[in-house]
Amino acid sequence: MSVTGGRDYRAIPGPSIMPDRVLRAMHRAAPNIYAGELPGMMPGLVRDLCAVARTQGKVAIYIGNGHAAWEAVLANLCTPGDTVLVPATGRFGLGWAEMARDLGLEALVMDFGRSAPLDPTRLEERLRADKSHKIKAVLVTHVDTSSSVLNDVPAVRAALNAADHPALLVSDNIASLACDRFEMDDWGVDAIVAASQKGLMVPPGMSFVFVGPRAEAARRRVARVSRYWDWTPRITPDVFYQYFCGTAPTHHLYGLRAALDMLMEEGLENVWTRHARLARVIWAACETWADGGALRLNIDDPTHRSTAITALSLPPPEGTRLRDWMEREAGVTLGIGLGMETAEDPEASGAFRIGHMGHMNLHGVMGVLAAMEAGFQALGIAHGRGAIPAAADAWQRSLNAH
C-alpha cells in the first residue's frame, strides 16, 4: 500500500515543475485576442525570449512541441534533396535525423554513441571532405535529453570555420535553454530550437525557433514553405495573429510571461549558476552510490554532463524497480531510460534519469536524493554509503566557491 501524501515531485526531464506563479498567471478567463493586454505583451515577450537565448536575432513561436520546432527549422532552411549533417549523441539527435529524412532531406549521421560528446576533430574532417559543400546545415543537439550528453557547440562552430564550410549551424536547445549556459550570437549559431516545458517552466504546447541573420538569408533562398511553418510572418508580423498563423496559445503566453519575469528577476547568469550547483549536488551523491555499488553515471566526465539532466543505470531490471518504488512509496517520479536500450537490456529496464531543470532548489534536490537512498535500501540494491552527506558537502563547497 502506498504511504505517499502531500504533493508529488516530478524529477523527470520535462515537463518540468511549474511554479505557482506561472500556474496563477494561466488561471484566468479567456482573454480578448484582438486588442488589449495580450497583443500588447508580445513585443516584451519576444525581447525577453531572445535575451534568454542570448541573441539579437528574432524568434518564431509555434503551437507545438519540440518535434514541431525540429520540422519548422528544417522546413524554412532546406528543400527536399538537400543534405544535412547530424552528429548524434543520443536518441534525440537520431530522431532529428529521422525527421529530416521524412521531409525528403538526406541526413548524414555521425553517431558518437550515447555516453560521450561529439568529436569536433572528426566533424571537421567530415566537413573538409565535403568539397562541393553539399551539406547545407549541421544539426547539433546541445543537450540530448536521453543520454544527458552536453555537446561543445563553440567547438562545432570552430570546426565549420576551420574547414571553411558555409553550412548553417543549427542547435537543438529543447533540454538546455535556461538551464545550461548557451550564447547563440557569441558562439556563432545560426538558428536554435527550443520548447516551453523544460527550462522555461511552462506546460508543453509551445516551441520556438530563434533565427539569426544567416538563417534569415537562407530562408529567402527557399522557394516554397507551407503557410503554417513559414517563419517569415511570425518573426516580422504586421498584426497579432501572424505571430501564430491564427489563434494564439493564450494561456501559455500568460504563463510564459510569468516564467520570463522570474528568469529576468533572477538573472540568467544566476539561473545557470543555480543549475550548475544543484547538478554537482546530484553528481556527488550518485558518484558516492556508484563507489562500490551498482549504480553507474552515463557520462564519466562531469564537463560533458548537462546541468539539467543526469542519465544513470543499474543492472536490469533494477532501474524500473527503483522508479516504481519511488513513485509508489515516495511520491517522486524519475525519468525512464528513453533511447537507452541495449542487446543485454532491450527494454532499458536498468536505465533511468533524474531531471533537475527549471523551478528547483536545494530542498527539492535533496528530497529526491534522500528518497533514492531509501529506495536503494528498501529494494536491497547495492550502493556506496555516505551519499547524502556527500551531497550536502558539495553544496557547501559551491557556496564557498561563490
GROMACS .gro file of C-alpha atoms in nm:
model
  402
    1MET     CA    1   0.000   0.000   0.000
    2SER     CA    2   0.130   0.344  -0.087
    3VAL     CA    3   0.233   0.566   0.202
    4THR     CA    4   0.266   0.885  -0.003
    5GLY     CA    5   0.095   1.209   0.088
    6GLY     CA    6   0.134   1.571   0.006
    7ARG     CA    7   0.242   1.698  -0.333
    8ASP     CA    8   0.414   1.457  -0.572
    9TYR     CA    9   0.751   1.560  -0.715
   10ARG     CA   10   0.835   1.516  -1.082
   11ALA     CA   11   1.210   1.463  -1.118
   12ILE     CA   12   1.177   1.398  -1.490
   13PRO     CA   13   1.348   1.587  -1.774
   14GLY     CA   14   1.030   1.767  -1.878
   15PRO     CA   15   0.760   1.863  -1.837
   16SER     CA   16   0.941   2.031  -1.550
   17ILE     CA   17   0.788   2.158  -1.229
   18MET     CA   18   0.567   2.460  -1.296
   19PRO     CA   19   0.599   2.746  -1.046
   20ASP     CA   20   0.284   2.855  -0.865
   21ARG     CA   21   0.340   3.198  -1.016
   22VAL     CA   22   0.313   3.051  -1.365
   23LEU     CA   23   0.004   2.850  -1.275
   24ARG     CA   24  -0.165   3.156  -1.123
   25ALA     CA   25  -0.089   3.360  -1.436
   26MET     CA   26  -0.260   3.095  -1.650
   27HIS     CA   27  -0.564   3.056  -1.423
   28ARG     CA   28  -0.790   3.315  -1.585
   29ALA     CA   29  -1.082   3.351  -1.821
   30ALA     CA   30  -1.025   3.359  -2.196
   31PRO     CA   31  -0.878   3.696  -2.298
   32ASN     CA   32  -0.950   3.928  -2.587
   33ILE     CA   33  -0.727   3.816  -2.875
   34TYR     CA   34  -0.790   4.123  -3.089
   35ALA     CA   35  -0.674   4.411  -2.870
   36GLY     CA   36  -0.554   4.499  -2.525
   37GLU     CA   37  -0.329   4.317  -2.280
   38LEU     CA   38  -0.246   4.002  -2.475
   39PRO     CA   39  -0.136   4.162  -2.805
   40GLY     CA   40   0.034   4.435  -2.604
   41MET     CA   41   0.259   4.190  -2.420
   42MET     CA   42   0.411   4.039  -2.735
   43PRO     CA   43   0.700   4.282  -2.803
   44GLY     CA   44   0.833   4.242  -2.448
   45LEU     CA   45   0.781   3.867  -2.454
   46VAL     CA   46   0.976   3.834  -2.780
   47ARG     CA   47   1.251   4.060  -2.644
   48ASP     CA   48   1.292   3.853  -2.328
   49LEU     CA   49   1.282   3.519  -2.512
   50CYS     CA   50   1.569   3.640  -2.728
   51ALA     CA   51   1.754   3.757  -2.418
   52VAL     CA   52   1.731   3.405  -2.273
   53ALA     CA   53   1.874   3.265  -2.600
   54ARG     CA   54   2.140   3.539  -2.593
   55THR     CA   55   2.063   3.663  -2.940
   56GLN     CA   56   1.994   3.989  -3.117
   57GLY     CA   57   1.808   3.784  -3.376
   58LYS     CA   58   1.438   3.701  -3.398
   59VAL     CA   59   1.212   3.426  -3.268
   60ALA     CA   60   0.924   3.238  -3.429
   61ILE     CA   61   0.668   3.090  -3.189
   62TYR     CA   62   0.478   2.775  -3.283
   63ILE     CA   63   0.190   2.595  -3.116
   64GLY     CA   64   0.356   2.257  -3.084
   65ASN     CA   65   0.620   2.056  -2.900
   66GLY     CA   66   0.992   2.027  -2.967
   67HIS     CA   67   0.936   1.799  -3.265
   68ALA     CA   68   0.735   2.081  -3.422
   69ALA     CA   69   1.036   2.310  -3.385
   70TRP     CA   70   1.256   2.044  -3.550
   71GLU     CA   71   1.024   2.041  -3.851
   72ALA     CA   72   0.983   2.418  -3.858
   73VAL     CA   73   1.354   2.495  -3.877
   74LEU     CA   74   1.415   2.232  -4.145
   75ALA     CA   75   1.115   2.349  -4.350
   76ASN     CA   76   1.248   2.705  -4.354
   77LEU     CA   77   1.613   2.626  -4.425
   78CYS     CA   78   1.605   2.325  -4.656
   79THR     CA   79   1.446   2.193  -4.973
   80PRO     CA   80   1.380   1.824  -5.042
   81GLY     CA   81   1.702   1.674  -5.173
   82ASP     CA   82   1.925   1.895  -4.957
   83THR     CA   83   2.180   1.734  -4.726
   84VAL     CA   84   2.223   1.791  -4.353
   85LEU     CA   85   2.491   1.654  -4.123
   86VAL     CA   86   2.381   1.526  -3.782
   87PRO     CA   87   2.645   1.449  -3.514
   88ALA     CA   88   2.426   1.238  -3.282
   89THR     CA   89   2.492   1.167  -2.915
   90GLY     CA   90   2.164   1.005  -2.819
   91ARG     CA   91   1.808   0.930  -2.917
   92PHE     CA   92   1.708   1.289  -2.989
   93GLY     CA   93   1.992   1.355  -3.229
   94LEU     CA   94   1.893   1.040  -3.416
   95GLY     CA   95   1.528   1.148  -3.402
   96TRP     CA   96   1.608   1.483  -3.562
   97ALA     CA   97   1.784   1.299  -3.845
   98GLU     CA   98   1.474   1.081  -3.890
   99MET     CA   99   1.261   1.396  -3.911
  100ALA     CA  100   1.493   1.534  -4.179
  101ARG     CA  101   1.461   1.215  -4.386
  102ASP     CA  102   1.082   1.226  -4.356
  103LEU     CA  103   1.096   1.576  -4.508
  104GLY     CA  104   1.288   1.445  -4.809
  105LEU     CA  105   1.635   1.551  -4.696
  106GLU     CA  106   1.949   1.341  -4.697
  107ALA     CA  107   2.058   1.315  -4.335
  108LEU     CA  108   2.419   1.208  -4.285
  109VAL     CA  109   2.452   1.078  -3.930
  110MET     CA  110   2.779   1.070  -3.740
  111ASP     CA  111   2.684   0.855  -3.441
  112PHE     CA  112   2.912   0.925  -3.145
  113GLY     CA  113   2.726   0.685  -2.917
  114ARG     CA  114   2.529   0.763  -2.603
  115SER     CA  115   2.798   0.812  -2.342
  116ALA     CA  116   3.032   1.074  -2.485
  117PRO     CA  117   3.011   1.409  -2.666
  118LEU     CA  118   3.072   1.460  -3.034
  119ASP     CA  119   3.433   1.476  -3.150
  120PRO     CA  120   3.495   1.816  -3.320
  121THR     CA  121   3.811   1.685  -3.489
  122ARG     CA  122   3.619   1.410  -3.666
  123LEU     CA  123   3.346   1.660  -3.750
  124GLU     CA  124   3.599   1.896  -3.907
  125GLU     CA  125   3.743   1.611  -4.113
  126ARG     CA  126   3.395   1.525  -4.241
  127LEU     CA  127   3.329   1.886  -4.335
  128ARG     CA  128   3.663   1.918  -4.515
  129ALA     CA  129   3.574   1.609  -4.716
  130ASP     CA  130   3.261   1.785  -4.843
  131LYS     CA  131   3.449   1.967  -5.121
  132SER     CA  132   3.133   2.062  -5.311
  133HIS     CA  133   2.964   2.199  -4.998
  134LYS     CA  134   2.670   1.966  -5.041
  135ILE     CA  135   2.594   1.985  -4.667
  136LYS     CA  136   2.354   2.275  -4.608
  137ALA     CA  137   2.333   2.259  -4.227
  138VAL     CA  138   2.490   2.089  -3.927
  139LEU     CA  139   2.222   1.985  -3.676
  140VAL     CA  140   2.380   1.959  -3.332
  141THR     CA  141   2.200   1.866  -3.013
  142HIS     CA  142   2.335   2.090  -2.737
  143VAL     CA  143   2.198   1.851  -2.471
  144ASP     CA  144   2.050   1.518  -2.568
  145THR     CA  145   1.768   1.458  -2.319
  146SER     CA  146   1.803   1.082  -2.343
  147SER     CA  147   2.174   1.048  -2.269
  148SER     CA  148   2.237   1.377  -2.081
  149VAL     CA  149   2.539   1.444  -2.306
  150LEU     CA  150   2.639   1.811  -2.320
  151ASN     CA  151   2.796   1.895  -2.655
  152ASP     CA  152   3.051   2.171  -2.715
  153VAL     CA  153   2.868   2.396  -2.961
  154PRO     CA  154   3.150   2.654  -2.991
  155ALA     CA  155   3.377   2.365  -3.098
  156VAL     CA  156   3.130   2.284  -3.376
  157ARG     CA  157   3.145   2.643  -3.496
  158ALA     CA  158   3.525   2.624  -3.480
  159ALA     CA  159   3.517   2.306  -3.691
  160LEU     CA  160   3.299   2.474  -3.953
  161ASN     CA  161   3.530   2.775  -3.963
  162ALA     CA  162   3.847   2.564  -3.978
  163ALA     CA  163   3.701   2.366  -4.268
  164ASP     CA  164   3.593   2.693  -4.434
  165HIS     CA  165   3.249   2.538  -4.476
  166PRO     CA  166   2.939   2.755  -4.535
  167ALA     CA  167   2.687   2.518  -4.374
  168LEU     CA  168   2.448   2.669  -4.124
  169LEU     CA  169   2.493   2.575  -3.759
  170VAL     CA  170   2.158   2.478  -3.606
  171SER     CA  171   2.130   2.375  -3.242
  172ASP     CA  172   1.865   2.179  -3.051
  173ASN     CA  173   1.826   2.356  -2.715
  174ILE     CA  174   1.500   2.194  -2.614
  175ALA     CA  175   1.654   2.045  -2.297
  176SER     CA  176   1.911   2.315  -2.228
  177LEU     CA  177   1.757   2.660  -2.277
  178ALA     CA  178   1.760   2.849  -1.946
  179CYS     CA  179   1.948   2.558  -1.781
  180ASP     CA  180   2.293   2.509  -1.938
  181ARG     CA  181   2.495   2.810  -2.049
  182PHE     CA  182   2.429   2.894  -2.412
  183GLU     CA  183   2.533   3.202  -2.613
  184MET     CA  184   2.365   3.193  -2.953
  185ASP     CA  185   2.529   3.501  -3.103
  186ASP     CA  186   2.869   3.479  -2.936
  187TRP     CA  187   2.900   3.112  -3.031
  188GLY     CA  188   2.813   3.175  -3.395
  189VAL     CA  189   2.493   2.971  -3.401
  190ASP     CA  190   2.259   3.048  -3.692
  191ALA     CA  191   1.936   2.904  -3.551
  192ILE     CA  192   1.822   2.721  -3.241
  193VAL     CA  193   1.508   2.528  -3.149
  194ALA     CA  194   1.353   2.516  -2.803
  195ALA     CA  195   1.027   2.436  -2.627
  196SER     CA  196   0.822   2.563  -2.335
  197GLN     CA  197   0.815   2.266  -2.099
  198LYS     CA  198   1.168   2.243  -1.962
  199GLY     CA  199   1.385   2.535  -1.852
  200LEU     CA  200   1.108   2.780  -1.939
  201MET     CA  201   0.879   2.613  -1.680
  202VAL     CA  202   0.557   2.633  -1.887
  203PRO     CA  203   0.333   2.340  -1.989
  204PRO     CA  204   0.411   2.161  -2.315
  205GLY     CA  205   0.248   2.321  -2.617
  206MET     CA  206   0.476   2.598  -2.742
  207SER     CA  207   0.800   2.569  -2.935
  208PHE     CA  208   1.043   2.830  -3.059
  209VAL     CA  209   1.287   2.880  -3.343
  210PHE     CA  210   1.544   3.154  -3.286
  211VAL     CA  211   1.665   3.294  -3.615
  212GLY     CA  212   1.996   3.468  -3.684
  213PRO     CA  213   2.089   3.673  -3.994
  214ARG     CA  214   2.238   3.382  -4.191
  215ALA     CA  215   1.929   3.172  -4.126
  216GLU     CA  216   1.706   3.457  -4.241
  217ALA     CA  217   1.907   3.484  -4.560
  218ALA     CA  218   1.887   3.108  -4.614
  219ARG     CA  219   1.509   3.119  -4.575
  220ARG     CA  220   1.486   3.374  -4.859
  221ARG     CA  221   1.658   3.124  -5.088
  222VAL     CA  222   1.398   2.853  -5.019
  223ALA     CA  223   1.137   2.869  -5.295
  224ARG     CA  224   0.840   2.736  -5.101
  225VAL     CA  225   0.750   2.687  -4.734
  226SER     CA  226   0.397   2.590  -4.628
  227ARG     CA  227   0.192   2.874  -4.484
  228TYR     CA  228   0.189   2.731  -4.132
  229TRP     CA  229   0.560   2.652  -4.098
  230ASP     CA  230   0.686   2.967  -4.271
  231TRP     CA  231   0.859   3.172  -4.003
  232THR     CA  232   0.866   3.496  -4.207
  233PRO     CA  233   0.529   3.638  -4.088
  234ARG     CA  234   0.592   3.506  -3.739
  235ILE     CA  235   0.922   3.692  -3.694
  236THR     CA  236   0.805   4.008  -3.876
  237PRO     CA  237   0.429   4.025  -3.801
  238ASP     CA  238   0.211   4.313  -3.915
  239VAL     CA  239  -0.079   4.207  -3.692
  240PHE     CA  240  -0.107   3.996  -3.377
  241TYR     CA  241  -0.244   3.675  -3.530
  242GLN     CA  242   0.058   3.644  -3.760
  243TYR     CA  243   0.277   3.558  -3.462
  244PHE     CA  244   0.090   3.225  -3.453
  245CYS     CA  245  -0.063   3.182  -3.801
  246GLY     CA  246  -0.404   3.203  -3.635
  247THR     CA  247  -0.540   3.194  -3.282
  248ALA     CA  248  -0.278   3.249  -3.012
  249PRO     CA  249  -0.196   2.995  -2.737
  250THR     CA  250  -0.348   3.245  -2.496
  251HIS     CA  251  -0.293   3.090  -2.154
  252HIS     CA  252   0.050   2.957  -2.242
  253LEU     CA  253   0.151   3.313  -2.322
  254TYR     CA  254   0.043   3.435  -1.981
  255GLY     CA  255   0.238   3.152  -1.822
  256LEU     CA  256   0.541   3.226  -2.036
  257ARG     CA  257   0.528   3.594  -1.941
  258ALA     CA  258   0.536   3.498  -1.572
  259ALA     CA  259   0.820   3.249  -1.628
  260LEU     CA  260   1.028   3.503  -1.819
  261ASP     CA  261   0.970   3.756  -1.542
  262MET     CA  262   1.110   3.503  -1.295
  263LEU     CA  263   1.415   3.438  -1.512
  264MET     CA  264   1.479   3.809  -1.565
  265GLU     CA  265   1.446   3.881  -1.194
  266GLU     CA  266   1.690   3.605  -1.100
  267GLY     CA  267   1.927   3.695  -1.383
  268LEU     CA  268   2.032   3.443  -1.647
  269GLU     CA  269   2.387   3.410  -1.512
  270ASN     CA  270   2.240   3.323  -1.171
  271VAL     CA  271   1.999   3.075  -1.332
  272TRP     CA  272   2.291   2.896  -1.498
  273THR     CA  273   2.490   2.901  -1.173
  274ARG     CA  274   2.198   2.758  -0.975
  275HIS     CA  275   2.160   2.470  -1.218
  276ALA     CA  276   2.534   2.400  -1.210
  277ARG     CA  277   2.547   2.399  -0.829
  278LEU     CA  278   2.247   2.170  -0.791
  279ALA     CA  279   2.381   1.936  -1.059
  280ARG     CA  280   2.704   1.898  -0.862
  281VAL     CA  281   2.499   1.806  -0.555
  282ILE     CA  282   2.327   1.528  -0.751
  283TRP     CA  283   2.652   1.407  -0.905
  284ALA     CA  284   2.823   1.394  -0.566
  285ALA     CA  285   2.551   1.164  -0.434
  286CYS     CA  286   2.548   0.947  -0.746
  287GLU     CA  287   2.926   0.913  -0.754
  288THR     CA  288   2.918   0.805  -0.389
  289TRP     CA  289   2.646   0.549  -0.455
  290ALA     CA  290   2.847   0.422  -0.753
  291ASP     CA  291   3.161   0.374  -0.545
  292GLY     CA  292   3.136   0.007  -0.456
  293GLY     CA  293   2.772  -0.009  -0.564
  294ALA     CA  294   2.569  -0.100  -0.870
  295LEU     CA  295   2.485   0.249  -0.993
  296ARG     CA  296   2.661   0.398  -1.299
  297LEU     CA  297   2.654   0.753  -1.433
  298ASN     CA  298   2.612   0.750  -1.810
  299ILE     CA  299   2.870   1.027  -1.860
  300ASP     CA  300   3.200   0.980  -1.679
  301ASP     CA  301   3.344   1.328  -1.731
  302PRO     CA  302   3.142   1.598  -1.547
  303THR     CA  303   3.240   1.858  -1.808
  304HIS     CA  304   3.037   1.663  -2.063
  305ARG     CA  305   2.725   1.632  -1.844
  306SER     CA  306   2.424   1.858  -1.875
  307THR     CA  307   2.333   2.050  -1.561
  308ALA     CA  308   1.965   1.984  -1.640
  309ILE     CA  309   1.954   1.602  -1.664
  310THR     CA  310   2.154   1.312  -1.526
  311ALA     CA  311   2.129   0.975  -1.702
  312LEU     CA  312   2.203   0.671  -1.483
  313SER     CA  313   2.182   0.294  -1.490
  314LEU     CA  314   2.157  -0.006  -1.260
  315PRO     CA  315   2.173  -0.375  -1.351
  316PRO     CA  316   1.841  -0.453  -1.525
  317PRO     CA  317   1.564  -0.451  -1.416
  318GLU     CA  318   1.667  -0.252  -1.108
  319GLY     CA  319   1.616   0.087  -1.275
  320THR     CA  320   1.249   0.008  -1.333
  321ARG     CA  321   1.211  -0.136  -0.984
  322LEU     CA  322   1.359   0.180  -0.833
  323ARG     CA  323   1.138   0.409  -1.042
  324ASP     CA  324   0.828   0.211  -0.947
  325TRP     CA  325   0.918   0.214  -0.577
  326MET     CA  326   0.995   0.588  -0.584
  327GLU     CA  327   0.664   0.678  -0.742
  328ARG     CA  328   0.457   0.442  -0.529
  329GLU     CA  329   0.619   0.491  -0.190
  330ALA     CA  330   0.787   0.832  -0.204
  331GLY     CA  331   0.573   1.030  -0.447
  332VAL     CA  332   0.879   1.101  -0.666
  333THR     CA  333   0.878   1.031  -1.040
  334LEU     CA  334   1.211   0.965  -1.212
  335GLY     CA  335   1.259   0.967  -1.588
  336ILE     CA  336   1.258   0.648  -1.793
  337GLY     CA  337   1.567   0.527  -1.976
  338LEU     CA  338   1.447   0.665  -2.308
  339GLY     CA  339   1.657   0.551  -2.603
  340MET     CA  340   1.899   0.357  -2.383
  341GLU     CA  341   1.806   0.006  -2.497
  342THR     CA  342   2.092  -0.242  -2.543
  343ALA     CA  343   2.122  -0.602  -2.654
  344GLU     CA  344   2.160  -0.702  -2.289
  345ASP     CA  345   1.873  -0.476  -2.176
  346PRO     CA  346   1.632  -0.443  -2.471
  347GLU     CA  347   1.366  -0.267  -2.261
  348ALA     CA  348   1.614  -0.029  -2.093
  349SER     CA  349   1.488  -0.155  -1.757
  350GLY     CA  350   1.818  -0.068  -1.594
  351ALA     CA  351   1.832   0.290  -1.722
  352PHE     CA  352   1.667   0.595  -1.571
  353ARG     CA  353   1.716   0.970  -1.548
  354ILE     CA  354   1.693   1.247  -1.292
  355GLY     CA  355   1.556   1.573  -1.428
  356HIS     CA  356   1.684   1.881  -1.244
  357MET     CA  357   1.576   2.169  -1.462
  358GLY     CA  358   1.380   2.487  -1.422
  359HIS     CA  359   1.197   2.562  -1.097
  360MET     CA  360   1.403   2.371  -0.842
  361ASN     CA  361   1.618   2.435  -0.539
  362LEU     CA  362   1.829   2.252  -0.280
  363HIS     CA  363   1.524   2.141  -0.084
  364GLY     CA  364   1.374   1.962  -0.385
  365VAL     CA  365   1.702   1.806  -0.496
  366MET     CA  366   1.793   1.677  -0.152
  367GLY     CA  367   1.444   1.532  -0.119
  368VAL     CA  368   1.489   1.334  -0.440
  369LEU     CA  369   1.829   1.208  -0.330
  370ALA     CA  370   1.704   1.105   0.015
  371ALA     CA  371   1.412   0.920  -0.144
  372MET     CA  372   1.652   0.739  -0.378
  373GLU     CA  373   1.866   0.636  -0.082
  374ALA     CA  374   1.556   0.497   0.086
  375GLY     CA  375   1.469   0.312  -0.235
  376PHE     CA  376   1.813   0.154  -0.259
  377GLN     CA  377   1.783   0.028   0.096
  378ALA     CA  378   1.423  -0.093   0.060
  379LEU     CA  379   1.499  -0.284  -0.260
  380GLY     CA  380   1.835  -0.423  -0.147
  381ILE     CA  381   2.025  -0.250  -0.428
  382ALA     CA  382   2.398  -0.238  -0.362
  383HIS     CA  383   2.517   0.119  -0.316
  384GLY     CA  384   2.805   0.312  -0.166
  385ARG     CA  385   2.747   0.475   0.172
  386GLY     CA  386   2.752   0.842   0.262
  387ALA     CA  387   2.579   0.987  -0.045
  388ILE     CA  388   2.360   1.237   0.138
  389PRO     CA  389   2.648   1.387   0.341
  390ALA     CA  390   2.850   1.399   0.016
  391ALA     CA  391   2.568   1.592  -0.150
  392ALA     CA  392   2.549   1.836   0.141
  393ASP     CA  393   2.926   1.882   0.126
  394ALA     CA  394   2.909   1.954  -0.247
  395TRP     CA  395   2.654   2.227  -0.180
  396GLN     CA  396   2.872   2.382   0.087
  397ARG     CA  397   3.174   2.375  -0.143
  398SER     CA  398   2.971   2.554  -0.410
  399LEU     CA  399   2.874   2.819  -0.154
  400ASN     CA  400   3.238   2.871  -0.061
  401ALA     CA  401   3.333   2.900  -0.428
  402HIS     CA  402   3.086   3.182  -0.477
   0.00000   0.00000   0.00000
